[in-house]
Short mmCIF file of C-alpha atoms in Angstrom, two decimals:
data_model
loop_
_atom_site.label_atom_id
_atom_site.label_comp_id
_atom_site.label_asym_id
_atom_site.label_seq_id
_atom_site.Cartn_x
_atom_site.Cartn_y
_atom_site.Cartn_z
CA MET A 1 -7.42 -1.84 26.38
CA ASP A 2 -10.81 -2.09 24.77
CA ALA A 3 -12.77 -2.44 21.62
CA ALA A 4 -13.71 1.45 21.62
CA PHE A 5 -10.15 2.47 21.96
CA GLY A 6 -9.34 0.23 18.86
CA GLU A 7 -12.18 1.46 16.96
CA ALA A 8 -11.06 5.11 17.59
CA LEU A 9 -7.40 3.93 16.62
CA ILE A 10 -8.96 2.52 13.32
CA ALA A 11 -10.93 5.50 12.66
CA LEU A 12 -7.64 7.51 12.54
CA LEU A 13 -5.93 5.25 10.12
CA PRO A 14 -6.19 7.37 7.11
CA ASN A 15 -4.89 10.34 9.15
CA LEU A 16 -1.90 8.14 10.37
CA ARG A 17 -1.27 7.18 6.83
CA ARG A 18 -1.41 10.74 5.48
CA PHE A 19 0.95 11.91 8.34
CA ALA A 20 3.40 9.23 7.79
CA LEU A 21 3.50 9.86 4.05
CA SER A 22 4.06 13.59 4.79
CA LEU A 23 6.96 12.65 7.01
CA SER A 24 8.52 9.93 5.19
CA ARG A 25 7.53 10.79 1.55
CA ARG A 26 8.00 7.12 0.72
CA ALA A 27 5.17 4.57 0.78
CA ASP A 28 7.07 1.69 2.00
CA LEU A 29 8.44 3.62 4.89
CA ALA A 30 5.16 5.26 5.55
CA ASP A 31 3.56 1.60 5.83
CA ASP A 32 6.34 0.71 8.49
CA LEU A 33 5.75 3.93 10.40
CA VAL A 34 2.11 3.35 10.57
CA GLN A 35 2.53 -0.03 11.68
CA ILE A 36 5.00 0.78 14.52
CA THR A 37 2.70 3.70 15.49
CA VAL A 38 -0.28 1.25 15.91
CA GLU A 39 1.85 -1.17 17.88
CA ARG A 40 3.07 1.00 20.19
CA ALA A 41 -0.37 2.95 20.52
CA ILE A 42 -1.77 -0.67 21.52
CA THR A 43 1.19 -1.46 23.82
CA HIS A 44 0.71 1.72 25.67
CA ALA A 45 -3.12 2.43 25.41
CA ALA A 46 -3.10 2.34 29.19
CA GLY A 47 -0.94 5.28 29.32
CA PHE A 48 -3.38 7.37 27.12
CA ASP A 49 -5.68 9.79 29.04
CA ARG A 50 -9.15 9.11 27.66
CA ARG A 51 -10.06 12.71 28.16
CA ALA A 52 -7.68 13.92 25.82
CA ARG A 53 -7.89 13.79 21.96
CA LEU A 54 -6.46 10.66 20.40
CA GLU A 55 -4.88 12.35 17.25
CA PRO A 56 -2.25 14.55 18.98
CA TRP A 57 -1.30 11.36 20.96
CA LEU A 58 -1.04 9.15 17.94
CA PHE A 59 0.78 11.86 15.96
CA ARG A 60 3.51 12.44 18.61
CA ILE A 61 4.16 8.58 18.69
CA MET A 62 4.48 8.55 15.19
CA ARG A 63 6.80 11.26 14.85
CA ASN A 64 8.94 9.95 17.74
CA ALA A 65 9.35 6.75 15.68
CA TRP A 66 10.21 8.89 12.87
CA ILE A 67 12.77 10.64 14.44
CA ASP A 68 14.06 7.19 15.95
CA GLN A 69 13.98 5.95 12.45
CA THR A 70 16.29 8.60 11.05
CA ARG A 71 18.66 8.37 13.88
CA ARG A 72 18.76 4.73 13.06
CA GLN A 73 19.63 5.41 9.58
CA ARG A 74 22.39 7.92 10.22
CA THR A 75 24.21 5.58 12.70
CA ALA A 76 23.74 2.74 9.96
CA GLY A 77 26.60 4.30 7.99
CA THR A 78 26.06 4.56 4.08
CA GLN A 79 22.42 5.01 3.56
CA VAL A 80 20.30 6.65 0.87
CA ASP A 81 19.08 10.17 2.08
CA ILE A 82 15.48 9.66 2.04
CA PHE A 83 15.15 13.30 1.07
CA GLU A 84 17.20 12.73 -1.93
CA ILE A 85 14.99 9.99 -3.36
CA PRO A 86 12.84 11.03 -5.95
CA GLU A 87 9.32 11.49 -4.90
CA ALA A 88 6.54 9.11 -6.01
CA LEU A 89 3.74 11.44 -5.97
CA PRO A 90 0.44 10.01 -7.20
CA VAL A 91 -0.07 10.33 -11.12
CA ASP A 92 -3.57 10.38 -12.43
CA PRO A 93 -3.58 9.14 -15.80
CA ALA A 94 -6.57 11.06 -17.02
CA PRO A 95 -6.77 14.07 -14.83
CA ALA A 96 -10.10 15.61 -15.82
CA LEU A 97 -10.79 18.04 -12.85
CA GLU A 98 -9.23 21.22 -12.54
CA ALA A 99 -9.58 20.84 -8.76
CA HIS A 100 -7.59 17.63 -9.11
CA LEU A 101 -4.72 19.38 -10.88
CA MET A 102 -4.63 22.07 -8.37
CA LEU A 103 -4.47 19.23 -5.61
CA GLN A 104 -1.51 17.81 -7.13
CA SER A 105 0.18 21.12 -7.61
CA VAL A 106 -0.17 21.83 -3.89
CA GLU A 107 1.36 18.18 -3.23
CA VAL A 108 4.17 18.96 -5.57
CA ALA A 109 4.84 22.64 -4.03
CA MET A 110 4.43 21.13 -0.35
CA ALA A 111 6.99 18.58 -1.28
CA THR A 112 9.66 21.16 -2.19
CA LEU A 113 9.30 22.67 1.64
CA PRO A 114 11.74 21.66 4.33
CA PRO A 115 10.70 18.99 6.22
CA GLU A 116 10.02 21.05 9.40
CA GLN A 117 7.59 23.20 7.51
CA ARG A 118 6.15 20.56 5.84
CA GLU A 119 5.21 18.83 9.14
CA VAL A 120 3.72 22.00 10.79
CA LEU A 121 1.38 22.69 7.56
CA HIS A 122 0.34 19.06 7.65
CA LEU A 123 -0.62 19.05 11.16
CA VAL A 124 -2.55 22.27 11.10
CA CYS A 125 -3.98 22.71 7.70
CA VAL A 126 -4.41 19.12 6.67
CA GLU A 127 -4.99 17.30 9.93
CA GLU A 128 -6.71 20.42 11.41
CA MET A 129 -4.70 20.34 14.84
CA SER A 130 -4.78 23.35 16.82
CA TYR A 131 -1.61 25.27 17.26
CA ALA A 132 -1.55 24.14 21.03
CA GLU A 133 -2.04 20.57 19.93
CA THR A 134 0.75 20.94 17.27
CA ALA A 135 3.08 22.42 19.61
CA GLU A 136 2.56 19.50 21.78
CA VAL A 137 3.17 16.86 18.96
CA LEU A 138 6.19 18.68 17.64
CA SER A 139 7.60 19.35 21.59
CA ILE A 140 8.03 23.13 20.64
CA PRO A 141 6.48 26.39 22.00
CA VAL A 142 3.26 27.55 20.15
CA GLY A 143 5.20 30.58 19.17
CA THR A 144 7.60 28.69 17.15
CA VAL A 145 4.69 26.87 15.52
CA MET A 146 3.34 30.03 14.53
CA SER A 147 6.37 31.57 12.95
CA ARG A 148 7.18 28.31 11.16
CA LEU A 149 3.62 27.91 10.08
CA SER A 150 3.53 31.50 8.66
CA ARG A 151 6.87 31.19 6.80
CA ALA A 152 5.44 27.94 5.32
CA ARG A 153 2.21 29.10 4.22
CA LEU A 154 3.98 32.23 2.55
CA ALA A 155 6.23 29.78 0.95
CA LEU A 156 3.48 27.61 -0.34
CA ALA A 157 1.42 30.71 -1.58
CA GLY A 158 4.56 31.98 -3.44
CA LYS A 159 4.92 28.52 -5.17
CA LEU A 160 1.22 28.48 -5.92
CA GLY A 161 1.16 31.84 -7.33
CA ILE A 162 -1.36 33.18 -4.73
CA GLU A 163 -0.50 36.85 -4.71
CA MET B 1 -3.83 49.34 12.30
CA GLN B 2 -0.38 47.31 12.13
CA ILE B 3 -1.43 43.68 11.92
CA ASP B 4 1.45 41.18 11.35
CA ASP B 5 1.35 38.11 9.45
CA GLU B 6 0.95 35.78 12.36
CA THR B 7 -2.16 37.41 13.34
CA LEU B 8 -3.75 37.23 10.03
CA MET B 9 -2.93 33.49 9.96
CA ALA B 10 -4.33 33.08 13.22
CA LEU B 11 -7.51 34.71 12.29
CA ALA B 12 -7.55 32.60 8.93
CA ASP B 13 -6.94 29.29 11.25
CA GLY B 14 -9.69 30.34 13.93
CA GLU B 15 -7.12 30.73 16.57
CA LEU B 16 -7.86 34.36 17.90
CA GLU B 17 -9.92 35.18 20.76
CA PRO B 18 -13.34 36.27 19.67
CA ASP B 19 -12.81 40.06 20.51
CA ARG B 20 -9.31 40.01 19.09
CA ALA B 21 -10.53 38.30 15.74
CA GLU B 22 -13.55 40.77 15.61
CA ALA B 23 -11.20 43.70 15.87
CA VAL B 24 -8.96 42.26 13.14
CA ARG B 25 -11.86 41.31 10.90
CA ARG B 26 -13.15 45.10 11.14
CA ALA B 27 -9.44 46.27 10.05
CA VAL B 28 -9.13 43.96 7.30
CA ALA B 29 -12.69 44.89 6.07
CA ALA B 30 -11.40 48.49 5.62
CA ASP B 31 -8.05 47.53 4.13
CA PRO B 32 -7.45 46.14 0.72
CA GLU B 33 -3.84 45.31 1.50
CA LEU B 34 -4.79 43.47 4.35
CA GLN B 35 -7.40 41.47 2.54
CA ARG B 36 -4.59 40.37 0.11
CA ARG B 37 -2.27 39.49 2.76
CA LEU B 38 -5.10 37.27 4.53
CA ARG B 39 -6.03 35.65 1.70
CA ARG B 40 -2.68 34.19 1.06
CA PHE B 41 -3.44 32.20 4.51
CA ALA B 42 -7.07 31.57 3.89
CA GLU B 43 -6.29 29.97 0.31
CA THR B 44 -3.35 27.80 1.47
CA ARG B 45 -5.51 26.42 4.64
CA ARG B 46 -8.31 25.84 1.86
CA LEU B 47 -6.14 24.41 -0.50
CA LEU B 48 -4.25 21.88 1.91
CA GLY B 49 -7.48 20.97 3.39
CA GLY B 50 -8.22 19.13 -0.03
CA LEU B 51 -5.50 16.75 0.83
CA ARG B 52 -7.67 15.48 3.50
CA THR B 53 -9.07 12.60 1.30
CA GLY B 54 -11.28 10.27 2.56
CA ALA B 55 -10.22 6.58 2.78
CA GLY B 56 -11.13 3.95 0.14
CA GLY B 57 -12.20 0.86 2.08
CA GLU B 58 -11.20 -0.30 5.29
CA ASP B 59 -7.51 -0.09 6.21
CA PRO B 60 -5.46 -3.24 6.01
CA LEU B 61 -4.32 -2.99 9.77
CA ALA B 62 -7.95 -2.65 11.11
CA GLY B 63 -8.56 -6.21 11.56
CA MET B 64 -5.18 -6.37 13.45
CA ILE B 65 -6.10 -3.60 15.62
CA ARG B 66 -9.51 -5.11 16.43
CA ALA B 67 -8.07 -8.59 17.27
CA ALA B 68 -5.43 -6.70 19.42
CA THR B 69 -7.86 -4.57 21.32
CA ALA B 70 -10.86 -7.04 21.70
CA ALA B 71 -8.51 -9.41 23.64
CA PRO B 72 -7.80 -8.91 27.25
CA ALA B 73 -4.70 -7.09 27.94
CA PRO B 74 -1.65 -9.34 28.40
CA ALA B 75 -0.51 -9.50 32.00
CA PRO B 76 3.07 -7.77 32.22
CA ALA B 77 5.63 -10.57 32.22
CA PRO B 78 9.09 -9.15 31.50
CA GLN B 79 10.70 -12.65 30.99
CA ALA B 80 7.98 -14.20 29.22
CA ALA B 81 8.72 -15.01 25.54
CA PRO B 82 7.15 -12.26 23.43
CA LYS B 83 4.47 -13.85 21.22
CA ALA B 84 5.31 -13.77 17.60
CA PRO B 85 2.86 -11.34 15.49
CA ALA B 86 1.07 -12.39 12.36
CA ALA B 87 3.34 -13.05 9.36
CA ASN B 88 2.42 -9.76 7.75
CA LEU B 89 3.52 -7.77 10.51
CA ASN B 90 6.87 -9.03 10.40
CA ARG B 91 8.74 -6.57 8.34
CA ARG B 92 10.81 -4.11 10.67
CA PRO B 93 11.93 -0.85 8.99
CA TRP B 94 15.48 -1.37 9.21
CA LEU B 95 14.94 -4.64 7.26
CA ALA B 96 13.17 -2.55 4.69
CA LEU B 97 16.17 -0.18 4.75
CA ALA B 98 18.60 -2.92 4.65
CA ALA B 99 16.89 -3.93 1.35
CA SER B 100 17.73 -0.70 -0.24
CA ALA B 101 21.27 -0.64 1.12
CA ALA B 102 21.71 -4.19 -0.60
CA LEU B 103 21.88 -6.32 2.55
CA ALA B 104 20.29 -9.59 2.85
CA ALA B 105 19.15 -10.82 6.20
CA LEU B 106 20.02 -14.53 6.37
CA GLY B 107 18.30 -15.19 9.53
CA LEU B 108 16.89 -13.97 12.63
CA GLY B 109 16.95 -15.86 15.95
CA TRP B 110 15.72 -15.51 19.37
CA TRP B 111 18.00 -15.59 22.42
CA GLU B 112 16.28 -16.14 25.81
CA TRP B 113 18.55 -15.52 28.65
CA SER B 114 17.03 -16.38 31.94
CA GLY B 115 18.61 -15.05 35.05
CA ARG B 116 22.20 -14.04 34.66
CA GLY B 117 24.07 -14.76 31.62
CA ALA B 118 27.87 -14.82 32.46
CA ASP B 119 28.66 -15.61 28.98
CA GLY B 120 26.31 -13.23 27.36
CA LEU B 121 27.95 -10.11 26.13
CA PRO B 122 31.45 -9.21 25.25
CA GLY B 123 33.41 -6.84 27.63
CA ALA B 124 33.82 -4.25 25.08
CA GLU B 125 30.11 -4.04 24.40
CA LEU B 126 29.19 -3.88 27.97
CA ALA B 127 31.59 -0.65 28.38
CA ALA B 128 29.87 0.91 25.40
CA LEU B 129 26.45 0.15 26.85
CA ASP B 130 27.57 1.97 30.10
CA GLU B 131 28.55 5.18 28.31
CA LEU B 132 28.17 5.52 24.54
CA PRO B 133 25.07 7.97 23.73
CA SER B 134 22.51 6.67 21.28
CA GLY B 135 23.27 7.87 17.76
CA GLU B 136 27.10 7.45 18.26
CA VAL B 137 29.30 4.66 16.66
CA ARG B 138 32.47 3.20 18.35
CA VAL B 139 34.84 0.84 16.73
CA LEU B 140 36.05 -1.57 19.21
CA ALA B 141 39.52 -3.26 19.46
CA ASP B 142 38.78 -6.35 17.42
CA GLY B 143 37.50 -4.16 14.30
CA THR B 144 33.70 -4.56 15.46
CA GLU B 145 31.78 -1.25 14.77
CA ILE B 146 29.11 -0.69 17.59
CA SER B 147 26.03 1.76 17.06
CA MET B 148 24.05 2.79 19.88
CA ILE B 149 20.60 3.03 18.69
CA ALA B 150 18.29 3.93 21.43
CA SER B 151 17.60 3.76 25.22
CA PHE B 152 14.32 2.86 27.06
CA GLN B 153 13.19 2.94 30.48
CA LEU B 154 10.89 0.24 31.66
CA ALA B 155 7.99 0.88 34.22
CA GLY B 156 10.04 -0.35 37.14
CA GLY B 157 13.18 2.28 36.09
CA GLN B 158 15.11 -0.61 34.68
CA LEU B 159 17.29 0.91 31.70
CA CYS B 160 17.37 -0.99 28.39
CA ARG B 161 19.75 -0.14 25.39
CA GLU B 162 19.39 -1.17 21.72
CA TYR B 163 22.39 -1.44 19.68
CA GLU B 164 23.81 -2.84 16.51
CA THR B 165 27.23 -4.10 15.75
CA ALA B 166 28.97 -4.72 12.50
CA ARG B 167 31.81 -6.80 11.97
CA ALA B 168 33.07 -8.12 8.55
CA ARG B 169 29.69 -9.01 6.94
CA ALA B 170 27.88 -9.98 10.08
CA LEU B 171 25.31 -7.56 11.67
CA ARG B 172 23.80 -7.98 15.05
CA THR B 173 20.93 -6.20 16.64
CA VAL B 174 20.93 -6.55 20.42
CA LEU B 175 18.58 -5.54 23.22
CA ALA B 176 20.18 -5.36 26.61
CA CYS B 177 18.59 -4.60 29.97
CA ARG B 178 20.75 -3.62 32.99
CA ASP B 179 19.80 -5.51 36.32
CA ALA B 180 21.48 -6.06 39.60
CA ASP B 181 24.09 -8.36 37.97
CA GLY B 182 24.72 -5.82 34.84
CA TRP B 183 23.64 -5.90 31.38
CA GLN B 184 21.69 -8.74 30.15
CA ALA B 185 20.92 -9.59 26.57
CA ARG B 186 17.05 -9.71 26.24
CA PHE B 187 16.97 -10.10 22.57
CA ALA B 188 19.55 -10.47 19.75
CA ALA B 189 18.99 -10.79 15.86
CA GLN B 190 21.48 -11.40 13.12
CA ALA B 191 21.80 -10.63 9.76
CA GLN B 192 24.55 -11.20 7.04
CA ALA B 193 25.35 -8.57 4.62
CA ASP B 194 25.25 -9.42 1.13
CA GLY B 195 25.92 -7.75 -2.00
CA ALA B 196 23.22 -9.39 -3.99
CA ASP B 197 19.47 -9.88 -3.43
CA TYR B 198 17.60 -9.13 -0.14
CA ARG B 199 15.66 -12.10 1.48
CA PRO B 200 12.93 -11.26 4.21
CA ALA B 201 13.42 -13.02 7.46
CA SER B 202 11.21 -15.51 8.47
CA GLY B 203 10.39 -16.49 12.03
CA PRO B 204 9.34 -14.34 14.91
CA GLU B 205 9.62 -10.62 14.68
CA SER B 206 12.15 -8.78 16.42
CA ILE B 207 13.04 -5.85 18.58
CA GLU B 208 9.89 -4.13 18.53
CA ALA B 209 8.22 -7.31 19.91
CA ALA B 210 10.78 -7.60 22.49
CA LEU B 211 10.11 -4.00 23.62
CA ALA B 212 6.56 -4.45 23.65
CA ALA B 213 6.71 -7.51 25.77
CA LEU B 214 9.01 -5.71 28.32
CA GLY B 215 6.51 -2.68 28.27
CA ALA B 216 9.21 -0.37 27.10
CA GLY B 217 7.86 2.96 26.42
CA GLU B 218 9.32 5.83 23.65
CA PRO B 219 12.98 6.12 23.40
CA LEU B 220 14.30 8.28 26.01
CA THR B 221 15.49 11.95 24.71
CA PRO B 222 19.34 12.49 24.65
CA GLU B 223 19.03 14.34 27.96
CA ASP B 224 17.06 11.55 29.65
CA GLU B 225 19.59 9.12 28.47
CA ALA B 226 22.35 11.08 29.68
CA LEU B 227 20.68 11.09 33.19
CA ALA B 228 20.03 7.55 33.13
CA LEU B 229 23.56 6.46 32.29
CA ARG B 230 25.10 8.76 34.97
CA ALA B 231 22.74 7.22 37.47
CA LEU B 232 24.43 3.43 36.61
CA PRO B 233 26.16 2.08 39.43
CA GLY B 234 30.02 2.23 39.00
CA GLU B 235 31.93 -1.05 38.74
#
């Protein structure tokens, strides 16, 4: 545990918040998820190989925490399905720029995709993870990353009207 | 030249070996149909990259991380009481979920079992600890519903399991670890179901802190958990 590790972790907090929101699609759940991830990362810092990139390691912790979370929800009996809750997408009161509108439609289109397509899209295209790193985070083969990602991209292109 | 979607995507994502990328690029340059197909991958990547927005100001967790990482690492002390985290770190996800399910947590408490706790856990819960896989629910003879949440392995190989019980309106979360004398509760928290409002618990944080103090890692996968349960000494 050292200050350099802490600063590297702090620098990646925006990435963790984005991925948490992508997984949970709810601000309150995302906040909890980031916090759990940070706590576990600090606890297990000694187990992190300093030569490796920190992002995949953190994303993997977060995704495991999320799976743990959804399993907990399943066992807890009557719960609200997190995917049934209306999405609280950011709403801009005065959208001036076309680029901004496009960004919103990308977010909306992405929210309609199945969770397993969303997470692979997010890791590769938003967080710029390599296919190999993404495979490691998701514990699936690289070939599966590619087929899932390709389907997700084509679905997204269709929704956004990219011919 | 036949080029599939995944290859075009890999080109757009810079994932092809240089030689292969060059060959595919040449084929695309000569074929408008390939250009159209490639564009779907290049455009989606470009647009999604726009979601990579910069942070506005410092993250609220930054201070906590600095405080935690500047200090020397605490010596592993499995029996020591976990230190309570700062108040703003107190919210546990399941309590947040409890809020949405209209539960009220009336109190959280710490139990420290030192050495063996002969009067610790009810026998039916001990039996469930030995065999019930995480994610499954069992109704005990007295009507208590027990939900196994997750299993963890400590650095020394010791198995710990987290579970929740619900009976009437009382909810309990327990962390039990297996030692030579059997299962010992290392942490327990209680909450009361209530149809009305939700009151956040005060006092020390819960199982996350207990797990951290024990040095527990990620939850075991179902396969690893099954192996660990099979390895438990029989009665």
